Amino acid sequence: MATLAGVLRGPWRQVSGLVKRRFHRSAPAALQLTVREAINQGMDEELERDEKVFLLGEEVAQYDGAYKVSRGLWKKYGDKRIIDTPISEMGFAGIAVGAAMAGLRPICEFMTFNFSMQAIDQVINSAAKTYYMSAGLQPVPIVFRGPNGASAGVAAQHSQCFAAWYGHCPGLKVVSPWNSEDAKGLIKSAIRDDNPVVMLENELMYGVAFELPTEAQSKDFLIPIGKAKIERQGTHITVVAHSRPVGHCLEAAAVLSKEGIECEVINLRTIRPMDIEAIEASVMKTNHLVTVEGGWPQFGVGAEICARIMEGPAFNFLDAPAVRVTGADVPMPYAKILEDNSIPQVKDIIFAVKKTLNV
Amino acid sequence: MRKMLAAVVSHVFSRASQKKPALRGLLASQNFSNDAPCHIKKCDLYRLEEGPPTTTVLTREEALKYYRAMQVIRRMELKSDQMYKQKFIRGFCHLCDGQEACCVGLEAGINPTDHIITSYRAHGLCYTRGLSVKSILAELTGRKGGCAKGKGGSMHMYGKNFYGGNGIVGAQGQVAEAYNLSALWKLPCVFICENNRYGMGTATERAAASTEYHKRGNFIPGLRVNGMDILCVREATKFAAHYCRSGKGPILMELQTYRYHGHSMSDPGISYRSREEVQNMRSKSDPIMLLRERMINNNLSNVEELKEIDADVKKEVEEAAQFATSDPEPPLEELAYHLFYHSPPFGVRGTNKWITYKSVS
């Protein structure tokens, strides 16, 4: 009941979405929340908590967000906190970085991270490196967020995964939520973090609903940046993923479980700083490793994980070489049959697991 | 274009020989005018002493050509709308119905040997640059008969002297750089702004410190053109092209136009503008309607002949759509083709290390 009261005490806007859901009145209430709503809620709570926080980007205000992630925020907070920008990424990313340097806490939305390439100099050179270059004088408390990676049929220029690109850069924190709990906890942590954080969301996950556990319903619920989560315990093999592929790994694990193979599925949650210790501990238990990501194989997240495993204590526990499941090494094709074969599917994960286990 | 006109004429002839109602049209064509003088709106000028002429001659042949081309584009875009809703087309689909005079007028003022590059709202330009409706629609449906073999989709269609179709815009800074470089080096560039009043869901007034886009080249002269009148666009294009070709450097054209659809098929297009506004544009400024009126009022054609063209266009688009929904998808073996040009074949990794695709130039 305390949790129910906690929900009702929240701003009406949050509850209005929630009251449409059924929830148990007897046990602690777990809510159904889509990833979109979770990010919306997280931003809403942080906007309310700290007046220095503001959101800018294309169509974020009057249009309610290109993907409706910022729905209702402009109506609630107005022009000063939710700002529509012209189509001008380099320009508004620069303005956002300057604002962060001067003491505000901007959330800079890229309609997709493909467009962030127009502004990447601001993200890397103006935001990520500045605290280092200034020897600790100038922090840049900014969040860059938006959908990343493949969607459905949006073709080559709109489907790139930037986890490896941004994860490459020291000074930047990079998070990649999978479910609603991740999304809410990570956006809040990102906003409260005094460093530049890139949050890589996923358009296909926006509409997916998950049960939000009771602790995640609190306004102070945060997910620590730099900590992975074991979504499923297992003994035979470690499967590590981030973002949407985490769901595919769990599906694959369910199928494999019927054949007696128990996968330990790790949700990275953060790309940089990577929680390699969690992966190492798991590999030292299972002796096998498969990494899964949507991005291209060369110089990718999986490549980094494999390299670090080799360099660390877990290497000696491997009974087989670690294996990567990734996007195909081509620009994303448009035709459905080609696109389907360019992104990692559940069957690819199952195949890789079985090959690694030699079954 | 000439082929199309020949097709129309031969169609009329063949119908006439079958003693169908077109015979009336055929006989009547001998009573049509060969050409007519037309008045067009004066363009607003920036840094120019004189601009395009305010009168031009429209020949019957040209009129029929332009009319048919605009109707093809209109029909093709509406067909795309339908096919998108039927889920034959996926992803992003940005339609240009309402803006037909821009691409048809542009092509009428330049040569096929000139080069064009544009943004994602490119289907009309694809057609005027010479891609068939069949190859455009089949690309939209992701089939091997598409102009990019199904690999590009709506935003990535290319042709001879046509560099797409590009998905990433948002480069006011880059445009400024392009202005500087082209002016500095006197490059023969015509910069065209198809000003359809909205950047996705944001009206120009909310996004631009100055909405006089034809003046935003600063040191580059500019024209503001009525983009709903194909003759206006044609004459302005001829003027701009001549300006460039005479070695004077770049020039800017702002075409004031309008898109009936939303930004893309995911945007209903009515949350940031009223239905009345859209309806008003359709009823007062539709480019096809304006040309049709000119043609009829100047006796360059008549209602029956235009109706025939409409029927013929409908048939062409329907056949193309039929092809686009029945042509097979590209073969999976070719997933990794076309990574490098003039290179020997090599292996490309698939979703895991056990899957390899051959890449051929």
XYZ file of C-alpha atoms in Angstrom:
720
model
C 0.000 0.000 0.000
C 2.909 2.294 0.673
C 3.982 1.939 -2.908
C 0.475 2.670 -4.137
C 0.457 5.838 -2.076
C 3.895 6.648 -3.428
C 2.567 6.408 -6.941
C -0.473 8.558 -6.223
C 1.643 11.229 -4.543
C 3.480 11.757 -7.799
C 2.539 14.493 -10.286
C -0.830 13.866 -11.904
C 0.701 13.732 -15.338
C 2.665 10.633 -14.420
C -0.261 9.008 -12.719
C -2.705 9.775 -15.503
C -0.784 7.396 -17.710
C -0.506 4.844 -14.951
C -4.104 4.754 -13.764
C -5.037 3.258 -17.105
C -3.097 0.159 -16.050
C -4.412 -2.511 -13.790
C -2.410 -3.190 -10.709
C -2.780 -5.421 -7.686
C -4.089 -3.704 -4.616
C -3.003 -6.350 -2.187
C 0.681 -6.941 -2.892
C 3.376 -4.314 -3.620
C 2.348 -2.883 -6.960
C 4.516 -3.478 -10.014
C 3.568 -1.155 -12.860
C 3.496 -1.730 -16.602
C 5.434 1.033 -18.240
C 6.717 1.400 -21.773
C 10.319 2.444 -22.337
C 9.020 5.700 -23.811
C 6.988 6.443 -20.698
C 9.937 5.509 -18.499
C 12.241 8.015 -20.194
C 9.480 10.608 -20.112
C 8.951 10.029 -16.417
C 12.640 10.119 -15.674
C 13.069 13.446 -17.470
C 9.910 14.834 -15.902
C 11.127 13.976 -12.405
C 14.541 15.517 -12.996
C 13.072 18.651 -14.605
C 10.933 19.059 -11.538
C 13.759 18.370 -9.132
C 16.304 20.777 -10.567
C 15.372 23.924 -12.433
C 18.753 23.998 -14.167
C 17.735 20.934 -16.156
C 16.265 21.640 -19.579
C 15.609 19.740 -22.804
C 16.400 20.953 -26.305
C 16.197 19.371 -29.716
C 14.116 19.102 -32.861
C 10.360 18.774 -32.322
C 10.786 18.101 -28.577
C 8.370 20.800 -27.467
C 5.265 21.556 -29.519
C 5.345 18.317 -31.492
C 5.695 16.327 -28.213
C 8.847 14.723 -29.569
C 9.463 13.051 -32.912
C 8.901 9.717 -31.185
C 6.676 11.212 -28.490
C 9.269 10.614 -25.782
C 8.885 14.172 -24.487
C 5.109 14.153 -24.649
C 3.482 16.590 -22.250
C 6.723 18.145 -21.041
C 6.416 21.410 -22.959
C 2.862 21.812 -21.780
C 4.040 21.343 -18.218
C 7.323 23.247 -18.213
C 7.011 25.764 -21.046
C 9.371 27.434 -23.464
C 12.190 28.064 -21.040
C 12.721 24.416 -20.141
C 11.630 22.545 -23.276
C 13.090 24.142 -26.389
C 12.375 23.441 -30.045
C 15.444 23.978 -32.181
C 15.835 24.470 -35.911
C 17.250 21.546 -37.857
C 20.777 22.453 -36.955
C 22.585 19.776 -34.936
C 26.035 21.310 -34.840
C 24.462 24.580 -33.781
C 22.217 23.402 -31.012
C 24.634 20.813 -29.675
C 27.154 23.604 -29.404
C 24.685 25.807 -27.584
C 23.893 22.942 -25.230
C 27.560 22.349 -24.433
C 28.098 26.025 -23.788
C 25.101 26.072 -21.488
C 26.481 23.106 -19.578
C 29.841 24.784 -19.209
C 28.147 27.883 -17.867
C 26.289 25.924 -15.195
C 23.036 24.640 -16.654
C 22.195 20.950 -17.072
C 20.996 20.433 -20.630
C 19.499 17.318 -22.148
C 20.354 17.541 -25.829
C 18.185 15.271 -27.946
C 19.333 14.001 -31.316
C 16.336 12.809 -33.297
C 18.461 9.795 -34.044
C 22.122 9.358 -33.294
C 22.766 9.246 -37.025
C 22.188 13.000 -36.929
C 24.676 13.356 -34.106
C 27.396 12.932 -36.696
C 26.543 16.445 -37.784
C 27.487 17.570 -34.281
C 30.043 14.983 -33.246
C 32.800 17.526 -32.858
C 30.768 19.210 -30.133
C 30.146 15.902 -28.367
C 33.759 14.747 -28.466
C 35.913 17.841 -28.577
C 33.780 20.310 -26.705
C 32.051 18.047 -24.218
C 34.000 14.843 -23.638
C 37.547 16.151 -23.516
C 37.121 19.463 -21.784
C 37.313 18.417 -18.146
C 40.587 16.670 -18.921
C 42.027 19.462 -21.050
C 41.243 22.009 -18.366
C 42.864 19.845 -15.688
C 39.657 19.671 -13.712
C 38.568 23.293 -14.064
C 35.667 22.921 -16.456
C 33.058 20.165 -16.075
C 30.401 19.644 -18.744
C 27.253 18.204 -17.147
C 25.366 17.407 -20.327
C 23.235 14.498 -21.539
C 23.024 13.630 -25.213
C 20.164 11.240 -25.822
C 18.131 9.785 -28.626
C 17.407 6.583 -30.544
C 20.404 4.595 -31.764
C 20.911 1.675 -34.080
C 18.570 -0.096 -36.458
C 14.871 0.579 -36.650
C 12.631 -1.043 -39.281
C 13.286 -0.301 -42.916
C 14.953 3.049 -42.373
C 17.943 2.074 -44.537
C 21.622 2.855 -44.476
C 21.836 6.439 -43.246
C 19.367 5.983 -40.401
C 20.351 2.639 -38.908
C 23.870 2.976 -37.574
C 24.801 1.953 -34.039
C 27.114 4.461 -32.366
C 27.967 2.487 -29.227
C 31.487 1.756 -30.450
C 32.111 5.273 -31.716
C 31.120 7.023 -28.495
C 32.376 4.194 -26.296
C 35.804 4.755 -27.787
C 36.223 8.187 -26.256
C 37.698 8.790 -22.807
C 35.883 11.476 -20.881
C 32.495 10.393 -22.171
C 30.074 8.134 -20.317
C 27.902 6.016 -22.547
C 24.791 4.158 -21.406
C 22.509 1.850 -23.341
C 19.237 0.909 -21.638
C 17.228 -2.153 -22.594
C 13.983 -2.106 -20.625
C 11.870 0.489 -18.825
C 13.682 0.116 -15.534
C 16.998 0.669 -17.293
C 15.633 3.633 -19.206
C 14.239 5.398 -16.186
C 17.129 4.711 -13.860
C 19.785 5.547 -16.421
C 18.266 8.783 -17.691
C 17.993 10.014 -14.135
C 21.564 9.039 -13.338
C 22.729 10.599 -16.569
C 21.034 13.888 -15.784
C 22.409 13.949 -12.256
C 25.903 13.026 -13.416
C 28.208 16.019 -13.701
C 29.894 14.586 -16.771
C 28.892 14.312 -20.433
C 26.703 11.226 -20.832
C 25.516 9.750 -24.105
C 22.322 7.717 -23.714
C 21.719 5.371 -26.623
C 18.027 4.506 -26.735
C 16.264 2.248 -29.229
C 13.266 3.257 -31.307
C 11.867 -0.250 -31.531
C 11.907 -0.499 -27.723
C 10.015 2.749 -27.112
C 6.615 1.096 -27.340
C 7.518 -2.054 -25.423
C 6.016 -2.320 -21.955
C 7.776 -3.863 -18.989
C 6.875 -4.348 -15.395
C 8.522 -1.645 -13.361
C 9.513 -3.061 -9.966
C 8.432 -1.134 -6.897
C 11.833 0.328 -6.084
C 12.014 1.751 -9.604
C 8.868 3.746 -9.006
C 10.572 6.018 -6.531
C 11.560 9.496 -7.620
C 15.036 8.843 -6.341
C 15.464 5.567 -8.166
C 18.775 5.627 -9.949
C 20.710 2.989 -11.804
C 24.437 3.470 -11.278
C 26.326 4.209 -14.454
C 29.031 1.602 -14.956
C 27.217 -1.392 -13.524
C 25.883 -4.288 -15.572
C 22.944 -6.431 -14.509
C 22.567 -10.168 -14.623
C 19.142 -10.573 -16.167
C 19.196 -14.338 -16.031
C 21.364 -16.679 -13.999
C 22.999 -19.565 -15.825
C 25.820 -22.059 -15.585
C 26.872 -23.135 -19.046
C 27.638 -19.935 -20.918
C 27.780 -16.174 -20.468
C 25.879 -14.126 -23.012
C 26.487 -10.364 -22.863
C 24.448 -7.778 -24.721
C 23.231 -4.185 -24.573
C 19.985 -2.544 -25.652
C 17.399 -4.425 -27.688
C 19.523 -7.554 -28.226
C 19.237 -8.233 -24.477
C 15.645 -9.247 -25.151
C 16.767 -11.493 -28.006
C 19.323 -13.137 -25.668
C 16.627 -13.877 -23.114
C 14.472 -15.391 -25.838
C 17.389 -17.508 -27.006
C 18.090 -18.521 -23.415
C 14.504 -19.711 -22.998
C 14.778 -21.860 -26.112
C 18.160 -23.257 -25.091
C 16.961 -23.989 -21.582
C 14.557 -26.542 -23.029
C 17.594 -28.317 -24.433
C 19.338 -28.250 -21.104
C 21.633 -25.314 -21.827
C 21.455 -22.614 -19.165
C 22.662 -19.213 -20.317
C 23.691 -16.451 -17.989
C 22.457 -13.289 -19.677
C 24.182 -10.055 -18.778
C 22.628 -6.691 -19.628
C 25.608 -4.345 -19.966
C 23.530 -1.194 -19.308
C 26.677 0.911 -19.594
C 29.116 0.856 -22.511
C 31.640 3.174 -20.909
C 32.819 2.703 -18.213
C 32.260 -0.965 -18.962
C 31.551 -3.354 -16.092
C 34.125 -5.877 -17.205
C 34.320 -7.313 -13.688
C 30.756 -8.563 -13.929
C 31.537 -10.279 -17.218
C 34.768 -11.725 -15.850
C 33.056 -13.111 -12.773
C 30.444 -14.727 -14.949
C 32.950 -16.199 -17.408
C 34.978 -17.570 -14.546
C 31.823 -19.421 -13.584
C 30.547 -20.584 -16.973
C 33.812 -20.848 -18.966
C 32.150 -19.715 -22.180
C 31.345 -16.344 -23.672
C 29.182 -14.976 -26.465
C 28.727 -11.244 -26.977
C 25.726 -9.832 -28.831
C 25.295 -6.364 -30.314
C 23.475 -4.602 -33.128
C 26.491 -2.666 -34.329
C 29.123 -3.646 -36.872
C 31.696 -6.264 -35.851
C 34.896 -4.406 -36.560
C 36.095 -2.447 -33.523
C 32.754 -3.038 -31.821
C 31.540 -3.526 -28.254
C 31.993 -7.296 -28.544
C 35.530 -6.845 -29.821
C 36.353 -4.739 -26.768
C 34.828 -7.287 -24.387
C 36.787 -10.132 -25.980
C 40.041 -8.176 -25.836
C 39.571 -7.306 -22.182
C 38.670 -10.878 -21.260
C 41.873 -12.013 -22.912
C 43.868 -9.438 -20.956
C 42.320 -10.319 -17.610
C 41.927 -13.187 -15.136
C 38.934 -14.727 -16.918
C 40.966 -15.802 -19.950
C 42.330 -18.882 -18.214
C 38.781 -19.962 -17.422
C 37.658 -20.026 -21.039
C 37.099 -23.510 -22.415
C 36.522 -22.170 -25.914
C 37.268 -18.947 -27.794
C 34.807 -16.156 -27.109
C 32.473 -15.442 -29.987
C 30.708 -12.295 -31.186
C 27.243 -11.984 -32.671
C 26.895 -8.623 -34.387
C 25.245 -6.733 -37.201
C 26.465 -7.772 -40.658
C 29.472 -5.829 -41.888
C 27.496 -3.823 -44.460
C 25.592 -0.514 -44.508
C 22.024 -1.358 -43.583
C 20.158 -2.487 -46.692
C 16.546 -1.500 -47.204
C 14.942 -4.665 -48.670
C 13.377 -6.690 -45.874
C 15.132 -9.970 -46.568
C 18.486 -8.202 -46.595
C 17.746 -6.145 -43.491
C 16.581 -9.212 -41.555
C 19.912 -10.855 -42.291
C 21.901 -7.783 -41.358
C 20.820 -7.641 -37.719
C 21.413 -10.336 -35.099
C 18.398 -12.586 -34.717
C 17.507 -15.012 -31.931
C 18.549 -17.884 -34.164
C 22.006 -16.338 -34.614
C 22.463 -16.217 -30.850
C 21.307 -19.816 -30.414
C 23.673 -20.887 -33.185
C 26.624 -19.062 -31.653
C 25.942 -20.515 -28.195
C 25.776 -24.044 -29.521
C 28.900 -23.617 -31.613
C 30.794 -22.250 -28.637
C 29.624 -25.116 -26.446
C 30.376 -27.504 -29.301
C 26.911 -29.065 -29.172
C 10.159 13.434 -72.155
C 9.912 13.314 -75.917
C 9.329 9.591 -75.716
C 6.430 10.237 -73.406
C 4.924 12.779 -75.748
C 5.360 10.382 -78.646
C 3.613 7.775 -76.570
C 0.729 10.116 -75.922
C 0.447 11.102 -79.545
C 0.686 7.546 -80.809
C -1.825 6.543 -78.207
C -4.191 9.166 -79.479
C -3.581 8.016 -83.045
C -4.120 4.361 -82.227
C -7.279 5.154 -80.314
C -8.444 7.241 -83.241
C -7.919 4.344 -85.602
C -10.137 2.277 -83.354
C -12.801 4.910 -83.879
C -13.050 5.650 -80.179
C -14.072 9.040 -78.709
C -10.409 10.098 -78.966
C -11.040 10.642 -82.643
C -12.888 13.727 -81.618
C -9.839 14.794 -79.663
C -7.558 14.027 -82.583
C -9.606 16.082 -85.006
C -9.909 18.822 -82.457
C -6.114 18.922 -82.006
C -5.883 20.474 -85.368
C -7.750 23.365 -83.830
C -5.409 23.773 -80.887
C -2.952 26.613 -80.753
C 0.655 25.714 -81.197
C 1.744 28.004 -78.432
C 0.563 30.791 -76.218
C 2.165 33.702 -74.440
C 1.831 33.456 -70.664
C 2.260 35.983 -67.953
C 4.130 34.869 -64.877
C 4.685 36.443 -61.505
C 7.702 38.646 -61.129
C 10.369 37.100 -58.918
C 11.687 38.927 -55.888
C 15.308 39.748 -56.573
C 18.270 39.958 -54.273
C 21.549 41.438 -55.465
C 20.315 41.237 -59.030
C 19.682 44.140 -61.370
C 17.235 42.178 -63.443
C 15.465 38.853 -63.138
C 13.648 36.251 -65.181
C 11.112 37.528 -67.721
C 7.497 38.037 -66.696
C 6.171 36.607 -69.897
C 7.094 33.407 -71.630
C 5.855 31.247 -74.439
C 4.370 27.903 -73.629
C 4.145 25.566 -76.592
C 1.502 22.888 -76.824
C 4.177 20.223 -76.869
C 5.803 21.580 -73.728
C 2.472 21.966 -71.979
C 1.471 18.377 -72.620
C 4.888 17.197 -71.491
C 4.811 19.171 -68.262
C 1.229 18.244 -67.532
C 1.867 14.574 -67.980
C 5.044 14.647 -65.906
C 3.340 16.393 -63.016
C 0.431 14.003 -63.155
C 2.784 11.048 -63.117
C 4.500 12.389 -60.028
C 1.194 13.186 -58.333
C -0.188 9.752 -59.042
C 3.044 8.062 -58.087
C 3.147 9.814 -54.731
C -0.472 9.028 -53.969
C 0.165 5.439 -54.949
C 3.140 5.395 -52.582
C 0.879 6.667 -49.806
C -1.491 3.793 -50.467
C 1.293 1.232 -50.667
C 2.824 2.505 -47.450
C -0.467 2.072 -45.627
C -0.663 -1.431 -47.085
C 2.821 -1.996 -45.667
C 4.436 -2.648 -49.036
C 6.674 0.315 -48.315
C 8.520 0.439 -44.985
C 10.604 2.849 -42.999
C 10.567 6.485 -44.025
C 8.573 7.803 -46.953
C 8.596 11.538 -47.693
C 6.113 12.537 -50.372
C 6.272 15.605 -52.592
C 2.709 15.943 -53.872
C 2.015 19.645 -54.124
C 5.609 20.329 -55.103
C 5.458 18.870 -58.608
C 6.092 22.190 -60.332
C 9.452 22.423 -58.588
C 11.049 19.333 -60.057
C 9.308 19.451 -63.442
C 10.010 23.174 -63.792
C 13.609 22.670 -62.744
C 14.198 19.968 -65.325
C 12.547 22.136 -67.959
C 15.117 24.845 -67.353
C 18.283 22.744 -67.391
C 19.954 19.988 -69.409
C 20.200 16.293 -68.599
C 23.968 16.793 -68.480
C 23.664 19.138 -65.512
C 24.067 17.590 -62.081
C 21.517 17.520 -59.270
C 21.644 16.515 -55.625
C 18.758 16.739 -53.204
C 17.323 15.637 -49.868
C 15.009 12.767 -48.957
C 11.885 14.269 -50.557
C 13.232 13.048 -53.838
C 10.731 10.855 -55.658
C 9.646 13.622 -58.030
C 13.226 14.501 -58.917
C 14.033 10.843 -59.429
C 11.356 10.758 -62.088
C 12.327 13.991 -63.807
C 15.945 12.878 -63.805
C 14.963 9.869 -65.857
C 14.169 7.021 -63.479
C 11.038 5.134 -64.482
C 8.021 4.955 -62.222
C 8.535 1.208 -62.194
C 12.069 1.465 -60.887
C 11.094 4.070 -58.296
C 8.141 2.143 -56.909
C 10.084 -1.117 -56.951
C 12.804 0.595 -54.951
C 10.215 1.789 -52.459
C 8.992 -1.771 -52.053
C 12.541 -3.069 -51.747
C 12.620 -5.303 -54.840
C 15.475 -6.217 -57.140
C 13.891 -4.243 -59.977
C 14.269 -1.070 -57.968
C 16.686 1.583 -59.173
C 19.010 0.709 -56.308
C 18.154 -2.998 -56.442
C 16.116 -2.627 -53.279
C 19.140 -1.765 -51.171
C 18.581 1.961 -50.839
C 14.910 2.574 -50.272
C 12.996 5.834 -50.494
C 15.762 8.189 -49.518
C 18.600 6.647 -51.505
C 17.749 6.617 -55.192
C 20.391 7.659 -57.698
C 20.587 8.176 -61.443
C 22.774 9.624 -64.154
C 23.953 13.047 -63.001
C 21.666 12.649 -60.017
C 23.300 12.111 -56.660
C 20.238 11.180 -54.646
C 18.107 11.293 -52.371
C 19.956 11.871 -49.036
C 18.706 11.133 -45.562
C 20.777 13.461 -43.438
C 19.964 17.149 -43.597
C 20.122 19.755 -40.865
C 23.179 21.509 -42.075
C 22.640 25.231 -41.977
C 26.284 25.541 -41.192
C 27.237 23.311 -44.063
C 25.056 25.317 -46.405
C 26.861 28.445 -45.274
C 30.156 26.737 -46.041
C 28.883 25.711 -49.444
C 27.853 29.298 -50.135
C 31.283 30.555 -49.182
C 33.227 28.007 -51.191
C 31.085 28.340 -54.288
C 31.209 32.120 -54.221
C 34.915 32.195 -53.484
C 35.741 29.841 -56.328
C 32.933 31.072 -58.618
C 31.454 27.609 -58.924
C 28.472 27.250 -61.266
C 26.042 26.183 -58.549
C 22.377 26.898 -58.317
C 21.299 26.504 -54.706
C 17.603 25.739 -54.508
C 15.483 26.022 -51.416
C 12.126 24.312 -51.819
C 10.454 26.403 -49.156
C 7.374 24.411 -48.202
C 6.958 26.436 -45.006
C 7.773 23.692 -42.530
C 10.850 21.850 -41.349
C 9.158 18.626 -40.279
C 6.711 19.991 -37.709
C 8.274 23.385 -37.181
C 7.125 26.406 -39.151
C 9.882 28.431 -40.787
C 9.141 31.424 -38.556
C 10.097 29.331 -35.530
C 13.297 28.032 -37.055
C 14.750 30.825 -39.123
C 16.049 34.175 -38.009
C 15.164 35.312 -41.516
C 12.650 33.461 -43.667
C 13.776 35.302 -46.789
C 15.769 32.325 -47.846
C 16.666 33.797 -51.209
C 18.633 36.444 -49.324
C 20.445 34.071 -47.044
C 23.258 33.489 -49.469
C 24.471 36.848 -48.198
C 26.968 37.687 -50.926
C 25.232 35.332 -53.380
C 22.411 36.796 -55.492
C 19.003 35.209 -55.125
C 15.526 34.837 -56.578
C 12.282 34.175 -54.839
C 10.053 32.180 -57.163
C 6.436 31.080 -57.164
C 7.077 27.362 -56.838
C 3.470 26.423 -57.590
C 3.637 27.798 -61.142
C 5.708 25.561 -63.348
C 6.382 28.317 -65.857
C 7.679 30.565 -63.113
C 10.008 27.812 -61.989
C 11.123 27.091 -65.527
C 11.928 30.685 -66.352
C 13.677 31.274 -63.057
C 15.712 28.107 -63.596
C 16.676 29.165 -67.104
C 17.710 32.527 -65.755
C 19.706 31.027 -62.900
C 21.345 28.429 -65.125
C 22.323 31.093 -67.629
C 23.740 33.216 -64.834
C 25.952 30.355 -63.678
C 26.984 29.217 -67.108
C 28.172 32.726 -67.948
C 30.815 32.376 -65.248
C 29.330 34.717 -62.688
C 29.413 32.135 -59.899
C 26.639 30.704 -57.733
C 23.051 31.860 -57.447
C 20.214 31.004 -55.102
C 16.602 30.151 -55.907
C 13.909 30.017 -53.271
C 10.869 28.165 -54.595
C 7.795 28.974 -52.559
C 5.894 25.740 -52.574
C 3.766 23.457 -50.406
C 3.540 19.806 -49.514
C 0.101 18.317 -49.051
C 1.315 15.376 -47.023
C 2.969 15.635 -43.662
C 6.723 15.565 -43.377
C 6.683 11.804 -43.877
C 4.147 9.021 -43.735
C 4.630 8.924 -39.958
C 3.468 12.528 -39.686
C -0.227 13.273 -40.183
C 0.722 16.859 -40.961
C -2.146 18.486 -39.133
C -0.814 19.026 -35.649
C 1.228 22.018 -36.736
C -0.938 23.343 -39.566
C -4.671 23.489 -40.132
C -6.658 21.384 -42.561
C -8.018 24.671 -43.914
C -4.548 25.785 -44.853
C -3.883 22.578 -46.751
C -7.286 22.713 -48.435
C -6.756 26.324 -49.375
C -3.483 25.542 -51.101
C -5.079 22.667 -52.982
C -7.968 24.703 -54.227
C -6.106 27.910 -55.084
C -2.534 26.992 -55.885
C -2.347 23.397 -57.027
C 0.399 23.312 -59.670
C -1.355 20.811 -61.908
C -4.601 22.740 -61.745
C -2.805 25.977 -62.609
C -1.174 24.449 -65.657
C -4.406 22.811 -66.755
C -6.177 26.169 -66.581
C -3.472 27.822 -68.648
C -3.675 25.087 -71.233
C -7.421 25.207 -71.578
C -7.720 28.981 -71.459
C -5.069 29.316 -74.148
C -6.477 26.557 -76.301
C -3.347 24.465 -75.991
C -5.479 21.480 -75.108
C -8.941 20.595 -73.969
C -10.606 18.707 -71.161
C -10.977 15.492 -73.163
C -7.352 15.311 -74.160
C -6.187 15.987 -70.629
C -8.535 13.321 -69.333
C -6.927 10.896 -71.745
C -3.539 11.785 -70.435
C -4.838 11.250 -66.900
C -6.108 7.810 -67.843
C -2.830 6.935 -69.474
C -0.877 8.110 -66.451
C -3.115 6.122 -64.163
C -2.431 3.030 -66.238
C 1.308 3.602 -66.162
C 1.392 4.028 -62.400
C -0.883 1.057 -61.780
C 1.335 -1.153 -63.919
C 4.390 0.091 -62.102
C 2.755 -0.614 -58.748
C 1.823 -4.069 -59.941
C 5.453 -4.681 -60.834
C 6.633 -3.209 -57.569
C 4.525 -5.579 -55.512
C 5.248 -8.696 -57.524
C 8.935 -8.373 -58.349
C 11.080 -10.559 -56.083
C 13.289 -9.164 -53.353
C 17.007 -8.948 -54.060
C 18.791 -12.283 -53.521
C 20.352 -12.810 -50.115
C 23.660 -13.794 -51.764
C 24.045 -10.184 -52.888
C 23.707 -8.681 -49.413
C 27.363 -7.611 -49.369
C 27.687 -6.557 -52.988
C 28.687 -2.994 -53.841
C 30.889 -2.164 -50.898
C 33.838 -1.115 -53.006
C 34.176 -0.029 -56.608
C 36.726 -1.572 -58.960
C 37.890 -4.003 -56.326
C 38.385 -7.757 -56.464
C 35.780 -9.833 -54.624
C 36.277 -10.418 -50.910
C 34.453 -12.038 -48.005
C 32.212 -10.068 -45.682
C 31.256 -11.135 -42.196
C 27.588 -11.707 -41.474
C 25.922 -11.704 -38.075
C 28.479 -14.186 -36.754
C 31.850 -15.475 -37.893
C 30.410 -18.554 -39.530
C 28.362 -16.547 -41.988
C 30.267 -15.007 -44.870
C 28.874 -13.134 -47.828
C 30.762 -12.516 -51.019
C 31.279 -8.897 -51.878
C 31.501 -8.083 -55.558
C 31.954 -4.611 -57.007
